[in-house]
CSV table of N, CA and C in Angstrom, one decimal:
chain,number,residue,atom,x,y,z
A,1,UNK,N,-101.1,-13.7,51.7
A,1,UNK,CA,-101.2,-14.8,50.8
A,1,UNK,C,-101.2,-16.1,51.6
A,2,UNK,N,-101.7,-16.6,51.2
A,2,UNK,CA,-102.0,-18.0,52.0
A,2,UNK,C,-102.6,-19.2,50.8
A,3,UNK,N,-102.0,-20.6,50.8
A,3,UNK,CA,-102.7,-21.6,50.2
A,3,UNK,C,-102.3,-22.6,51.3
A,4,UNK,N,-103.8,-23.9,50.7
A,4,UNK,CA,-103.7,-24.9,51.4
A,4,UNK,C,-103.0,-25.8,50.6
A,5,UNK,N,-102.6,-27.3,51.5
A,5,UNK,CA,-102.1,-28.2,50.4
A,5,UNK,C,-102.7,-29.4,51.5
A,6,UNK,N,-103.2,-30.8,50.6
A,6,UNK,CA,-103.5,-31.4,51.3
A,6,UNK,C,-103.1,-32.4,50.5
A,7,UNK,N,-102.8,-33.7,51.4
A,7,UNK,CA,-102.0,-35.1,50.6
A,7,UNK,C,-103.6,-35.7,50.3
A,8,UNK,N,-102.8,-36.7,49.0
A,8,UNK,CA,-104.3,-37.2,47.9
A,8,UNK,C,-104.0,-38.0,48.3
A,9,UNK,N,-102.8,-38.7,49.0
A,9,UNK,CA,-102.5,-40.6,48.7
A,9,UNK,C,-101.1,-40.6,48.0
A,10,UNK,N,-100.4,-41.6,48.0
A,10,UNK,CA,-99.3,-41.6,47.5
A,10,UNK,C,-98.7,-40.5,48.1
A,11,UNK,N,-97.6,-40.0,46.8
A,11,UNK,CA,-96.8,-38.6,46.8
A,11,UNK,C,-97.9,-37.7,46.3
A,12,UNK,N,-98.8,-37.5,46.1
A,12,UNK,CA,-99.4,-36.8,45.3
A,12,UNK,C,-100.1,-35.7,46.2
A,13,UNK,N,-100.0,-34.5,45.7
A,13,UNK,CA,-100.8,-33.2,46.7
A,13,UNK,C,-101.2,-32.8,45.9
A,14,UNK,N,-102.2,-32.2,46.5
A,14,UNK,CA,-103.6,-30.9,45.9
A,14,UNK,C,-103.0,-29.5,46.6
A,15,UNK,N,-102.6,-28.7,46.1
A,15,UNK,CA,-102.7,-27.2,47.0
A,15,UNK,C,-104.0,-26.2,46.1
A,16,UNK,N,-104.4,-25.8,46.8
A,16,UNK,CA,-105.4,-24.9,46.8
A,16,UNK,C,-105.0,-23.5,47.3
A,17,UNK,N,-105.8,-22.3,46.8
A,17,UNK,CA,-104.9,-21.3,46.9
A,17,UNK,C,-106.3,-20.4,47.3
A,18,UNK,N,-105.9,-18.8,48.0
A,18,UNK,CA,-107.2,-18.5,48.5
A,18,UNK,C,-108.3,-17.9,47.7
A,19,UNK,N,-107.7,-17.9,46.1
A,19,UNK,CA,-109.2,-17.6,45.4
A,19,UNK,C,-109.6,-18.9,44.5
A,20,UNK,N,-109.3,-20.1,45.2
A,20,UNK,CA,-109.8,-21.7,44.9
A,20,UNK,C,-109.1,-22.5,43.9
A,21,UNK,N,-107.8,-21.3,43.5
A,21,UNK,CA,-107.1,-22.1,41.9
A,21,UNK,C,-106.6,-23.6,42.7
A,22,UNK,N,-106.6,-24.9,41.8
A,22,UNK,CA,-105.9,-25.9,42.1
A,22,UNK,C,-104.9,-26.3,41.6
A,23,UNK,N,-104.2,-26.6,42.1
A,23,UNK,CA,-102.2,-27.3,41.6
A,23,UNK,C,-102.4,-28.5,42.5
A,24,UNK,N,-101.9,-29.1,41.4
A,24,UNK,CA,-101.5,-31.0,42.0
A,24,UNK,C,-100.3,-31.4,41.6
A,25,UNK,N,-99.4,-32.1,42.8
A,25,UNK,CA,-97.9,-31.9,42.6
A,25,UNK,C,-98.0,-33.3,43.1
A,26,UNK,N,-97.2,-34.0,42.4
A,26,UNK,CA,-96.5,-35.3,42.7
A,26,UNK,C,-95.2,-35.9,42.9
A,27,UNK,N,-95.0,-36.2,43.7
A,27,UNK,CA,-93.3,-36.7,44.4
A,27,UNK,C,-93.1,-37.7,43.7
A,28,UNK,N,-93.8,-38.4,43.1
A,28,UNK,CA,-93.7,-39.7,42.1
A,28,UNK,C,-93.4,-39.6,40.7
A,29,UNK,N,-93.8,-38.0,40.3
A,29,UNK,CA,-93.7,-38.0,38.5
A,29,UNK,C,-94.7,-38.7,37.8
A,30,UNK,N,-95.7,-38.9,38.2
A,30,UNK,CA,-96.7,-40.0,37.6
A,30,UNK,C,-97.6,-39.3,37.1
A,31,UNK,N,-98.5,-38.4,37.8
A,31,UNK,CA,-99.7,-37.7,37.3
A,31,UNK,C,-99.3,-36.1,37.6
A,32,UNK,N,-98.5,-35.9,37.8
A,32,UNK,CA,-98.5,-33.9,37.8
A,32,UNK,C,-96.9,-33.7,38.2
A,33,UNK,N,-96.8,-32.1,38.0
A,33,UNK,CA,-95.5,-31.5,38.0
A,33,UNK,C,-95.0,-32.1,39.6
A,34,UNK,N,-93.3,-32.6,39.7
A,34,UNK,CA,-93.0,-32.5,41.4
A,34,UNK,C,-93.0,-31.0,41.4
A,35,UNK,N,-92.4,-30.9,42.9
A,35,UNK,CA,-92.5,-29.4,43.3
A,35,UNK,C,-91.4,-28.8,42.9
A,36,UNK,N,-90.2,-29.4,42.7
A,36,UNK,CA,-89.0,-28.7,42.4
A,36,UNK,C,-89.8,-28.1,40.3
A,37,UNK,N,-90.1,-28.9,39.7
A,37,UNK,CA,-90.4,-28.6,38.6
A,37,UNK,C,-90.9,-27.6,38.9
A,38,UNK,N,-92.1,-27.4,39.5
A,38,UNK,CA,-93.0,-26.3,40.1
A,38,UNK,C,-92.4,-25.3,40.5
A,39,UNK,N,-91.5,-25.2,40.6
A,39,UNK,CA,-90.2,-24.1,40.8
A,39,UNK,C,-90.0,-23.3,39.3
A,40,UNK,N,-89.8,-24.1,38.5
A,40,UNK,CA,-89.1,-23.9,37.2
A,40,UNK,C,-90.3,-23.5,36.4
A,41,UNK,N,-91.4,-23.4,37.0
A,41,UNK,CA,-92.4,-23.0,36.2
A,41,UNK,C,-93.3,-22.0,36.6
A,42,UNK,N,-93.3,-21.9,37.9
A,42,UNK,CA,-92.8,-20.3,38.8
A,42,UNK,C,-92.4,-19.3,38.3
A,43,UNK,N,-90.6,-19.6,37.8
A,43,UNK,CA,-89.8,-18.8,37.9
A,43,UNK,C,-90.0,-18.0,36.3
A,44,UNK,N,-90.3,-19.2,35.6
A,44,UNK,CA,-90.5,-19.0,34.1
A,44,UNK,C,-91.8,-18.3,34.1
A,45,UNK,N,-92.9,-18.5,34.5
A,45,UNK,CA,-94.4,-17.6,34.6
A,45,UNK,C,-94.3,-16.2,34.8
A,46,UNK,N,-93.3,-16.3,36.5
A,46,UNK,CA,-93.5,-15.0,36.5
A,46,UNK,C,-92.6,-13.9,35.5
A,47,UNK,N,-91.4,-14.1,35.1
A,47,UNK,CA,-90.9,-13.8,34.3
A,47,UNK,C,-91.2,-13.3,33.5
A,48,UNK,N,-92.2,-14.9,32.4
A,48,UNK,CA,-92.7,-14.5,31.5
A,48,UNK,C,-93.8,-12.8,31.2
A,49,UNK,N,-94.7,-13.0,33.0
A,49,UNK,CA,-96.1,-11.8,33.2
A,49,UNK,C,-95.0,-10.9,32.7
A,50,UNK,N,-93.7,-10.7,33.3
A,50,UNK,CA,-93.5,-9.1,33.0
A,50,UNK,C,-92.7,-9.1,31.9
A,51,UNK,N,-92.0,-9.9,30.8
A,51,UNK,CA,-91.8,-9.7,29.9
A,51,UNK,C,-92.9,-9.1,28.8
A,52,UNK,N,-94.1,-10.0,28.8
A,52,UNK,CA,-95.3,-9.8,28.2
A,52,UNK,C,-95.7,-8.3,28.2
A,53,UNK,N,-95.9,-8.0,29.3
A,53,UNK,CA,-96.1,-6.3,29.6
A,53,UNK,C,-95.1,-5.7,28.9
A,54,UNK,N,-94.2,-5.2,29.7
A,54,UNK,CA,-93.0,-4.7,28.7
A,54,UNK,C,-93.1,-4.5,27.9
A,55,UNK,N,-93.6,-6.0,26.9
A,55,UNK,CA,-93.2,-5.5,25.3
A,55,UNK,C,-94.5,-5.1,25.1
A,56,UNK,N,-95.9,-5.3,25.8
A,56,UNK,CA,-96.9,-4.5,25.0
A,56,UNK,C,-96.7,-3.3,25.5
A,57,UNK,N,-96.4,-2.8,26.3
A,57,UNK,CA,-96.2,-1.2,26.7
A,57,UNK,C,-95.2,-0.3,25.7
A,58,UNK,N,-94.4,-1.4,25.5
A,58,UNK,CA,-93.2,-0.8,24.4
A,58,UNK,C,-94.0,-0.8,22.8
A,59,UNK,N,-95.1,-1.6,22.6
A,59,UNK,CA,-95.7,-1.5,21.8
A,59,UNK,C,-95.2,-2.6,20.6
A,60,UNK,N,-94.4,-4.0,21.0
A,60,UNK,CA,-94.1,-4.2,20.1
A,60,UNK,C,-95.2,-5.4,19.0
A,61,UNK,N,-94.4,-6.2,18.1
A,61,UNK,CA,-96.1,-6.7,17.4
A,61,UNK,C,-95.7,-8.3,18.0
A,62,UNK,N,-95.6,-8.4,19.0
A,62,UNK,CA,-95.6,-10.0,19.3
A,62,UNK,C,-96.4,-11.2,19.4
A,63,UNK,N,-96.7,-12.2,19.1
A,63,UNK,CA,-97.6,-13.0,19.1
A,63,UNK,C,-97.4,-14.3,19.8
A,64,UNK,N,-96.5,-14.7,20.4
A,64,UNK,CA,-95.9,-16.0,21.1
A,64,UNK,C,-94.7,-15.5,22.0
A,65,UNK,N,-94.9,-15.5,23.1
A,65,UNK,CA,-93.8,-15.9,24.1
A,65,UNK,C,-93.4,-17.1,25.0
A,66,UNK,N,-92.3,-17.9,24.4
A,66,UNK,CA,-91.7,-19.0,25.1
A,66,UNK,C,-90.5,-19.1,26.2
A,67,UNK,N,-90.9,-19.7,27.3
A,67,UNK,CA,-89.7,-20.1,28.1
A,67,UNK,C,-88.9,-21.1,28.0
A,68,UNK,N,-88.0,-21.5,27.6
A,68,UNK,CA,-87.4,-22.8,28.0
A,68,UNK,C,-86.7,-23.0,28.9
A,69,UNK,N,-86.8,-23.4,30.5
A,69,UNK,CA,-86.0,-23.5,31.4
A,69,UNK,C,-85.5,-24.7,31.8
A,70,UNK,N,-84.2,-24.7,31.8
A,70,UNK,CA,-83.5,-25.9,32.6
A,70,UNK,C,-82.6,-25.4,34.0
A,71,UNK,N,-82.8,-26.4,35.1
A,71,UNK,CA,-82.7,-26.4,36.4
A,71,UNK,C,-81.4,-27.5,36.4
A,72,UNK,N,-80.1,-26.9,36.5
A,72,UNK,CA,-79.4,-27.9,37.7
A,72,UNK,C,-79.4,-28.1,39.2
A,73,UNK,N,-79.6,-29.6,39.8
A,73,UNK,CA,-79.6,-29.8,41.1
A,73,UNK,C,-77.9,-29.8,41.3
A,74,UNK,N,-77.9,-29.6,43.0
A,74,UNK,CA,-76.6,-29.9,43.8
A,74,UNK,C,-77.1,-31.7,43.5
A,75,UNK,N,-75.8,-33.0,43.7
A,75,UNK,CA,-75.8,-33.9,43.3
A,75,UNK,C,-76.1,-34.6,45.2
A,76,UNK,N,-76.4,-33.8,46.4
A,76,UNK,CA,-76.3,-34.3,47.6
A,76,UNK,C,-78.0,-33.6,48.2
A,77,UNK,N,-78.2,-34.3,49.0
A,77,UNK,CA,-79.5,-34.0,49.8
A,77,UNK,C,-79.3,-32.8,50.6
A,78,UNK,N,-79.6,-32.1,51.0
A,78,UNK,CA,-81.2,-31.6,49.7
A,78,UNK,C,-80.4,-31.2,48.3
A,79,UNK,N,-81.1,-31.8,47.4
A,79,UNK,CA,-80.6,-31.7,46.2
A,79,UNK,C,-81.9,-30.3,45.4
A,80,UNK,N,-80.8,-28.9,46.4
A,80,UNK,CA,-81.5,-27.8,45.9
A,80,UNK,C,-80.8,-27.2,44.3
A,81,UNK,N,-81.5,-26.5,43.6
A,81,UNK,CA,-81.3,-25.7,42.4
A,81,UNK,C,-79.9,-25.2,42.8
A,82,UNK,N,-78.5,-25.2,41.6
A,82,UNK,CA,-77.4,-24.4,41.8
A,82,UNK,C,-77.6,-23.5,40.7
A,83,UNK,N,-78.4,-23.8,39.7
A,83,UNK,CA,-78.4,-23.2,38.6
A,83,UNK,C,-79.7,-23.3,37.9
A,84,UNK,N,-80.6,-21.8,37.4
A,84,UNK,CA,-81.7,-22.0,36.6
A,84,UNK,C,-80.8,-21.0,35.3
A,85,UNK,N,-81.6,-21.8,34.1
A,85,UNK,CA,-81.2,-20.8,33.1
A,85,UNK,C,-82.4,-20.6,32.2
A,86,UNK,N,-83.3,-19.0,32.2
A,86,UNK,CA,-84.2,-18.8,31.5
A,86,UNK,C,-84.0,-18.5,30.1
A,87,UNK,N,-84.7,-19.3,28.8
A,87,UNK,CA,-84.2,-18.3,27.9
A,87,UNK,C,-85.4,-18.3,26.7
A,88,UNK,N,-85.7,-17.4,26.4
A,88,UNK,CA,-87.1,-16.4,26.1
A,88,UNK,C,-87.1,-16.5,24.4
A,89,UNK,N,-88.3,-17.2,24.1
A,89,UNK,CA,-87.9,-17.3,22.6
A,89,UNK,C,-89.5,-16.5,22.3
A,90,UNK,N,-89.0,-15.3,21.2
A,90,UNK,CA,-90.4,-14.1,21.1
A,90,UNK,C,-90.6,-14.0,19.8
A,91,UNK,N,-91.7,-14.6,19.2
A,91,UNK,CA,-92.3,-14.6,18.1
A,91,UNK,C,-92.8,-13.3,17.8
A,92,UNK,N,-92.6,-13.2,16.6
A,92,UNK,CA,-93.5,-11.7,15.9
A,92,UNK,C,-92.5,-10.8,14.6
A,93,UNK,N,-93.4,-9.8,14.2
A,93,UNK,CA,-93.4,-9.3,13.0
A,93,UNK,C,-92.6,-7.5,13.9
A,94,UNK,N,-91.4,-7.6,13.4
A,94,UNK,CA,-91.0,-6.4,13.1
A,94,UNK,C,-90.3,-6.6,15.4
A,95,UNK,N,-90.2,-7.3,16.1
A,95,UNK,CA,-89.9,-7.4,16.9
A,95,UNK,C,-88.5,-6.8,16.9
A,96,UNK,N,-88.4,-5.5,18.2
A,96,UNK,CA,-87.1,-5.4,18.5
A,96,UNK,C,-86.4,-6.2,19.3
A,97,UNK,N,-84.7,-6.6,18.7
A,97,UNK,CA,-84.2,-7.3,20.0
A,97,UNK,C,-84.0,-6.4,21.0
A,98,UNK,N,-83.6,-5.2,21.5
A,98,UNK,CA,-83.5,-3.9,22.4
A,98,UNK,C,-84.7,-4.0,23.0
A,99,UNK,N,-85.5,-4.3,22.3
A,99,UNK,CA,-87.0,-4.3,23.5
A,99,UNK,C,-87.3,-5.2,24.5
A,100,UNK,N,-86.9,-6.6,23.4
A,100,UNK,CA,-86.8,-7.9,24.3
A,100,UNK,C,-85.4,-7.8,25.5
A,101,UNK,N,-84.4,-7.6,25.3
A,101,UNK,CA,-83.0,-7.7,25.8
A,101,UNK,C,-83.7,-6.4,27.2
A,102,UNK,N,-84.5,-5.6,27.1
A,102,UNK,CA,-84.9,-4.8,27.9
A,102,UNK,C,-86.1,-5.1,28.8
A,103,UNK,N,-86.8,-5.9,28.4
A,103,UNK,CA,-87.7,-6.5,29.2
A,103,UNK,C,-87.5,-7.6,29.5
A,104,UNK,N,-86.3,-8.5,29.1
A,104,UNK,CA,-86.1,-9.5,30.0
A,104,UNK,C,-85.1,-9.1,31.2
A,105,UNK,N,-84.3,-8.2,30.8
A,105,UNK,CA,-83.4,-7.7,31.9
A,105,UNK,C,-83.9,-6.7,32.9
A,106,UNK,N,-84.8,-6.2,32.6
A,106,UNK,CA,-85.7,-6.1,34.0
A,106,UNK,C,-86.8,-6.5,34.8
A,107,UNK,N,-87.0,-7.7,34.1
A,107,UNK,CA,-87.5,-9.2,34.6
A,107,UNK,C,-86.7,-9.5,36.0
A,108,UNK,N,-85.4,-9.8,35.4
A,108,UNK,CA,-84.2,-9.9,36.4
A,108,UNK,C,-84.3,-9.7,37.3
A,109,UNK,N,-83.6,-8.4,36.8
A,109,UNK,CA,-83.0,-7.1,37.8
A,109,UNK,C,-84.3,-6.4,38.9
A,110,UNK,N,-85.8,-6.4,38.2
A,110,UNK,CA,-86.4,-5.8,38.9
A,110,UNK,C,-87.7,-6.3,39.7
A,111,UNK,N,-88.4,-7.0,38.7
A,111,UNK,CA,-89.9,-7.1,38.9
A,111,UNK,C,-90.1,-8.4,39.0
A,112,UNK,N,-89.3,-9.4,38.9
A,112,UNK,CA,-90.1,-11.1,39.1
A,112,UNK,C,-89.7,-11.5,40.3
A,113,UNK,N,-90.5,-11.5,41.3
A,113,UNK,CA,-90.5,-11.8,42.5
A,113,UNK,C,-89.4,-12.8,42.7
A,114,UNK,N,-90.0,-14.4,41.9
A,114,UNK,CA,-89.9,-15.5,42.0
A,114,UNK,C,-87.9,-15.6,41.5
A,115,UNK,N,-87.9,-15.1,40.8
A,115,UNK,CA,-86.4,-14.9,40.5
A,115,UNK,C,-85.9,-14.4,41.2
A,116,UNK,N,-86.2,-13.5,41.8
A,116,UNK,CA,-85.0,-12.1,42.3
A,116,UNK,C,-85.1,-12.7,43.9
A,117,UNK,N,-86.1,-13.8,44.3
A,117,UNK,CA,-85.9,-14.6,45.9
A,117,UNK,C,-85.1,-15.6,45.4
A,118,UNK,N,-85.2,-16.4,44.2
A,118,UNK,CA,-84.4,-17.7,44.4
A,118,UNK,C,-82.1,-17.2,44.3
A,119,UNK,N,-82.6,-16.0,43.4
A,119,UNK,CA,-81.2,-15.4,43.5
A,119,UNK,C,-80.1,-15.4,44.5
A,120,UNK,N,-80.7,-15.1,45.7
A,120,UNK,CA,-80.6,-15.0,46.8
A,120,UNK,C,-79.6,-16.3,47.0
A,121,UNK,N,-79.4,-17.9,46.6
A,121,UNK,CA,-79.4,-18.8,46.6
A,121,UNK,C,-78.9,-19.6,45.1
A,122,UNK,N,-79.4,-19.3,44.7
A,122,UNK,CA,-79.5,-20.1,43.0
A,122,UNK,C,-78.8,-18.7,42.0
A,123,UNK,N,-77.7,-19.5,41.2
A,123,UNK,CA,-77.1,-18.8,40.1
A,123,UNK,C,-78.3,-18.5,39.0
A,124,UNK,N,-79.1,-18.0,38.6
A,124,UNK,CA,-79.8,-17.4,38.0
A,124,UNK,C,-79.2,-16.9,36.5
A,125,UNK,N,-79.4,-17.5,35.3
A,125,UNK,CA,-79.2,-17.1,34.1
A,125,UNK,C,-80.5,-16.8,33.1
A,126,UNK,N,-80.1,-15.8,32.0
A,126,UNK,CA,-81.5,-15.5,30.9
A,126,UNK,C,-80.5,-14.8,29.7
A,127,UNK,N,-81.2,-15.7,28.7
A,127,UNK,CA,-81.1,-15.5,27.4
A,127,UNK,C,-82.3,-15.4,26.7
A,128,UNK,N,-82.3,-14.6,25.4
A,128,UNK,CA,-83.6,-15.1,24.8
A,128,UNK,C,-83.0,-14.6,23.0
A,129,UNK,N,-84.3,-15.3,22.5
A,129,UNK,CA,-83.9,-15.0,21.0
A,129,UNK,C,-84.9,-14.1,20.4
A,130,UNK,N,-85.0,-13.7,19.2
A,130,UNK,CA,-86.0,-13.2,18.4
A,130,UNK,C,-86.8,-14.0,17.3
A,131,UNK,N,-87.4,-15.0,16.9
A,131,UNK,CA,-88.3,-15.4,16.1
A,131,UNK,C,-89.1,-14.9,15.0
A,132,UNK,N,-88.4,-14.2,13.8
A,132,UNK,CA,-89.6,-13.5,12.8
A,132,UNK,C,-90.5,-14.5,12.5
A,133,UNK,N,-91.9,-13.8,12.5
A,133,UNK,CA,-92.9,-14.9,11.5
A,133,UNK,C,-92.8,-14.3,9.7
Protein backbone atom coordinates (compact mmCIF):
# COMPACT_ATOMS: atom_id res chain seq x y z
CA UNK A 1 0.00 0.00 0.00
CA UNK A 2 1.43 3.17 -0.71
CA UNK A 3 -0.18 6.91 -1.08
CA UNK A 4 1.18 10.15 -1.92
CA UNK A 5 0.45 13.44 -0.03
CA UNK A 6 1.51 16.62 -1.32
CA UNK A 7 1.13 20.31 0.46
CA UNK A 8 -1.51 22.70 -1.49
CA UNK A 9 -0.38 25.90 0.42
CA UNK A 10 -1.24 26.74 3.79
CA UNK A 11 -2.03 23.73 6.10
CA UNK A 12 -3.80 22.12 3.49
CA UNK A 13 -2.72 18.58 1.79
CA UNK A 14 -3.92 16.47 -1.03
CA UNK A 15 -3.04 12.75 -0.43
CA UNK A 16 -3.59 10.61 -3.25
CA UNK A 17 -3.69 7.01 -3.01
CA UNK A 18 -2.46 4.20 -5.60
CA UNK A 19 -5.70 3.70 -7.40
CA UNK A 20 -5.98 7.79 -7.68
CA UNK A 21 -8.77 8.26 -4.71
CA UNK A 22 -8.23 11.87 -3.29
CA UNK A 23 -8.37 13.12 0.47
CA UNK A 24 -7.68 16.77 1.42
CA UNK A 25 -6.74 17.35 4.94
CA UNK A 26 -6.31 20.69 6.49
CA UNK A 27 -4.30 21.76 9.70
CA UNK A 28 -6.32 24.89 9.59
CA UNK A 29 -10.02 23.44 9.85
CA UNK A 30 -11.08 25.60 7.07
CA UNK A 31 -11.76 23.59 3.90
CA UNK A 32 -11.44 19.66 4.89
CA UNK A 33 -11.14 17.06 7.68
CA UNK A 34 -7.45 17.73 9.99
CA UNK A 35 -5.77 14.49 10.17
CA UNK A 36 -6.45 13.63 13.65
CA UNK A 37 -10.38 13.78 12.54
CA UNK A 38 -9.26 11.58 9.65
CA UNK A 39 -8.49 9.17 12.33
CA UNK A 40 -11.93 9.17 13.65
CA UNK A 41 -13.28 8.54 10.42
CA UNK A 42 -10.86 5.69 9.58
CA UNK A 43 -11.62 4.02 12.61
CA UNK A 44 -15.53 4.54 12.19
CA UNK A 45 -15.34 3.39 8.17
CA UNK A 46 -13.61 0.58 8.82
CA UNK A 47 -15.66 -0.61 11.50
CA UNK A 48 -18.50 0.35 10.00
CA UNK A 49 -17.28 -2.19 6.29
CA UNK A 50 -17.47 -5.07 8.75
CA UNK A 51 -20.37 -4.31 10.67
CA UNK A 52 -22.34 -3.88 7.39
CA UNK A 53 -21.29 -7.42 6.21
CA UNK A 54 -22.05 -9.17 9.26
CA UNK A 55 -25.39 -8.20 9.39
CA UNK A 56 -26.03 -8.89 5.67
CA UNK A 57 -24.44 -12.29 6.05
CA UNK A 58 -26.60 -12.79 9.20
CA UNK A 59 -29.30 -11.76 6.97
CA UNK A 60 -30.71 -9.06 8.90
CA UNK A 61 -33.36 -6.29 7.24
CA UNK A 62 -31.19 -3.14 7.77
CA UNK A 63 -31.39 0.02 5.99
CA UNK A 64 -29.05 2.71 7.69
CA UNK A 65 -25.90 2.30 9.57
CA UNK A 66 -24.50 5.23 11.70
CA UNK A 67 -21.31 5.93 13.55
CA UNK A 68 -21.12 8.49 15.99
CA UNK A 69 -17.51 8.91 17.14
CA UNK A 70 -15.97 11.04 19.71
CA UNK A 71 -12.16 11.27 20.19
CA UNK A 72 -10.52 12.47 23.55
CA UNK A 73 -6.97 14.13 23.11
CA UNK A 74 -4.07 13.95 25.94
CA UNK A 75 -4.24 17.88 26.96
CA UNK A 76 0.01 18.03 26.20
CA UNK A 77 1.95 17.80 22.77
CA UNK A 78 1.57 15.57 21.02
CA UNK A 79 -1.86 15.83 21.87
CA UNK A 80 -2.53 11.96 20.81
CA UNK A 81 -6.09 10.14 21.14
CA UNK A 82 -6.50 8.57 24.99
CA UNK A 83 -9.82 7.68 24.14
CA UNK A 84 -12.12 6.81 20.98
CA UNK A 85 -15.65 5.84 21.63
CA UNK A 86 -17.58 4.10 18.72
CA UNK A 87 -21.19 3.88 18.94
CA UNK A 88 -23.38 2.21 16.10
CA UNK A 89 -26.89 3.47 15.61
CA UNK A 90 -28.74 0.45 13.02
CA UNK A 91 -31.87 1.33 11.45
CA UNK A 92 -34.29 -1.39 10.22
CA UNK A 93 -37.38 -3.55 10.38
CA UNK A 94 -37.28 -6.62 12.60
CA UNK A 95 -33.39 -5.97 13.43
CA UNK A 96 -31.65 -8.24 15.97
CA UNK A 97 -29.86 -6.61 18.91
CA UNK A 98 -27.66 -10.24 19.17
CA UNK A 99 -26.72 -9.64 15.62
CA UNK A 100 -25.74 -6.09 16.04
CA UNK A 101 -23.94 -6.65 19.69
CA UNK A 102 -22.22 -9.56 17.43
CA UNK A 103 -21.02 -7.80 14.62
CA UNK A 104 -19.91 -4.97 16.36
CA UNK A 105 -17.89 -7.04 18.81
CA UNK A 106 -16.15 -8.59 16.22
CA UNK A 107 -15.41 -5.47 14.52
CA UNK A 108 -13.36 -5.06 17.81
CA UNK A 109 -12.10 -8.05 18.66
CA UNK A 110 -11.32 -9.13 15.12
CA UNK A 111 -11.50 -7.65 11.68
CA UNK A 112 -11.02 -3.69 11.73
CA UNK A 113 -7.66 -3.17 11.14
CA UNK A 114 -7.79 0.56 12.01
CA UNK A 115 -9.12 -0.18 15.59
CA UNK A 116 -7.38 -3.15 16.59
CA UNK A 117 -3.73 -0.83 15.59
CA UNK A 118 -4.90 2.18 17.39
CA UNK A 119 -5.69 -0.26 20.46
CA UNK A 120 -2.35 -0.86 20.80
CA UNK A 121 -2.24 2.86 22.23
CA UNK A 122 -5.69 4.41 22.50
CA UNK A 123 -8.53 3.14 25.05
CA UNK A 124 -10.87 2.02 22.46
CA UNK A 125 -14.81 1.92 23.36
CA UNK A 126 -18.28 0.69 21.22
CA UNK A 127 -21.72 0.86 21.85
CA UNK A 128 -24.49 0.76 19.61
CA UNK A 129 -28.30 0.99 19.60
CA UNK A 130 -31.15 -0.56 17.57
CA UNK A 131 -33.46 1.92 15.62
CA UNK A 132 -37.00 0.39 14.50
CA UNK A 133 -38.47 2.07 11.36
Amino acid sequence: MKVNVQWQGDLLFKGVTEQGHELKLDGNKQTAATPMEAILVAAASCSSVDVVSILQKSRQQFSDVQVEVTGERADAVPAVFTDIHLHFKVTGSDVSEKQVERAVNLSADKYCSVAIMLSSSVNITHSFEVIAE
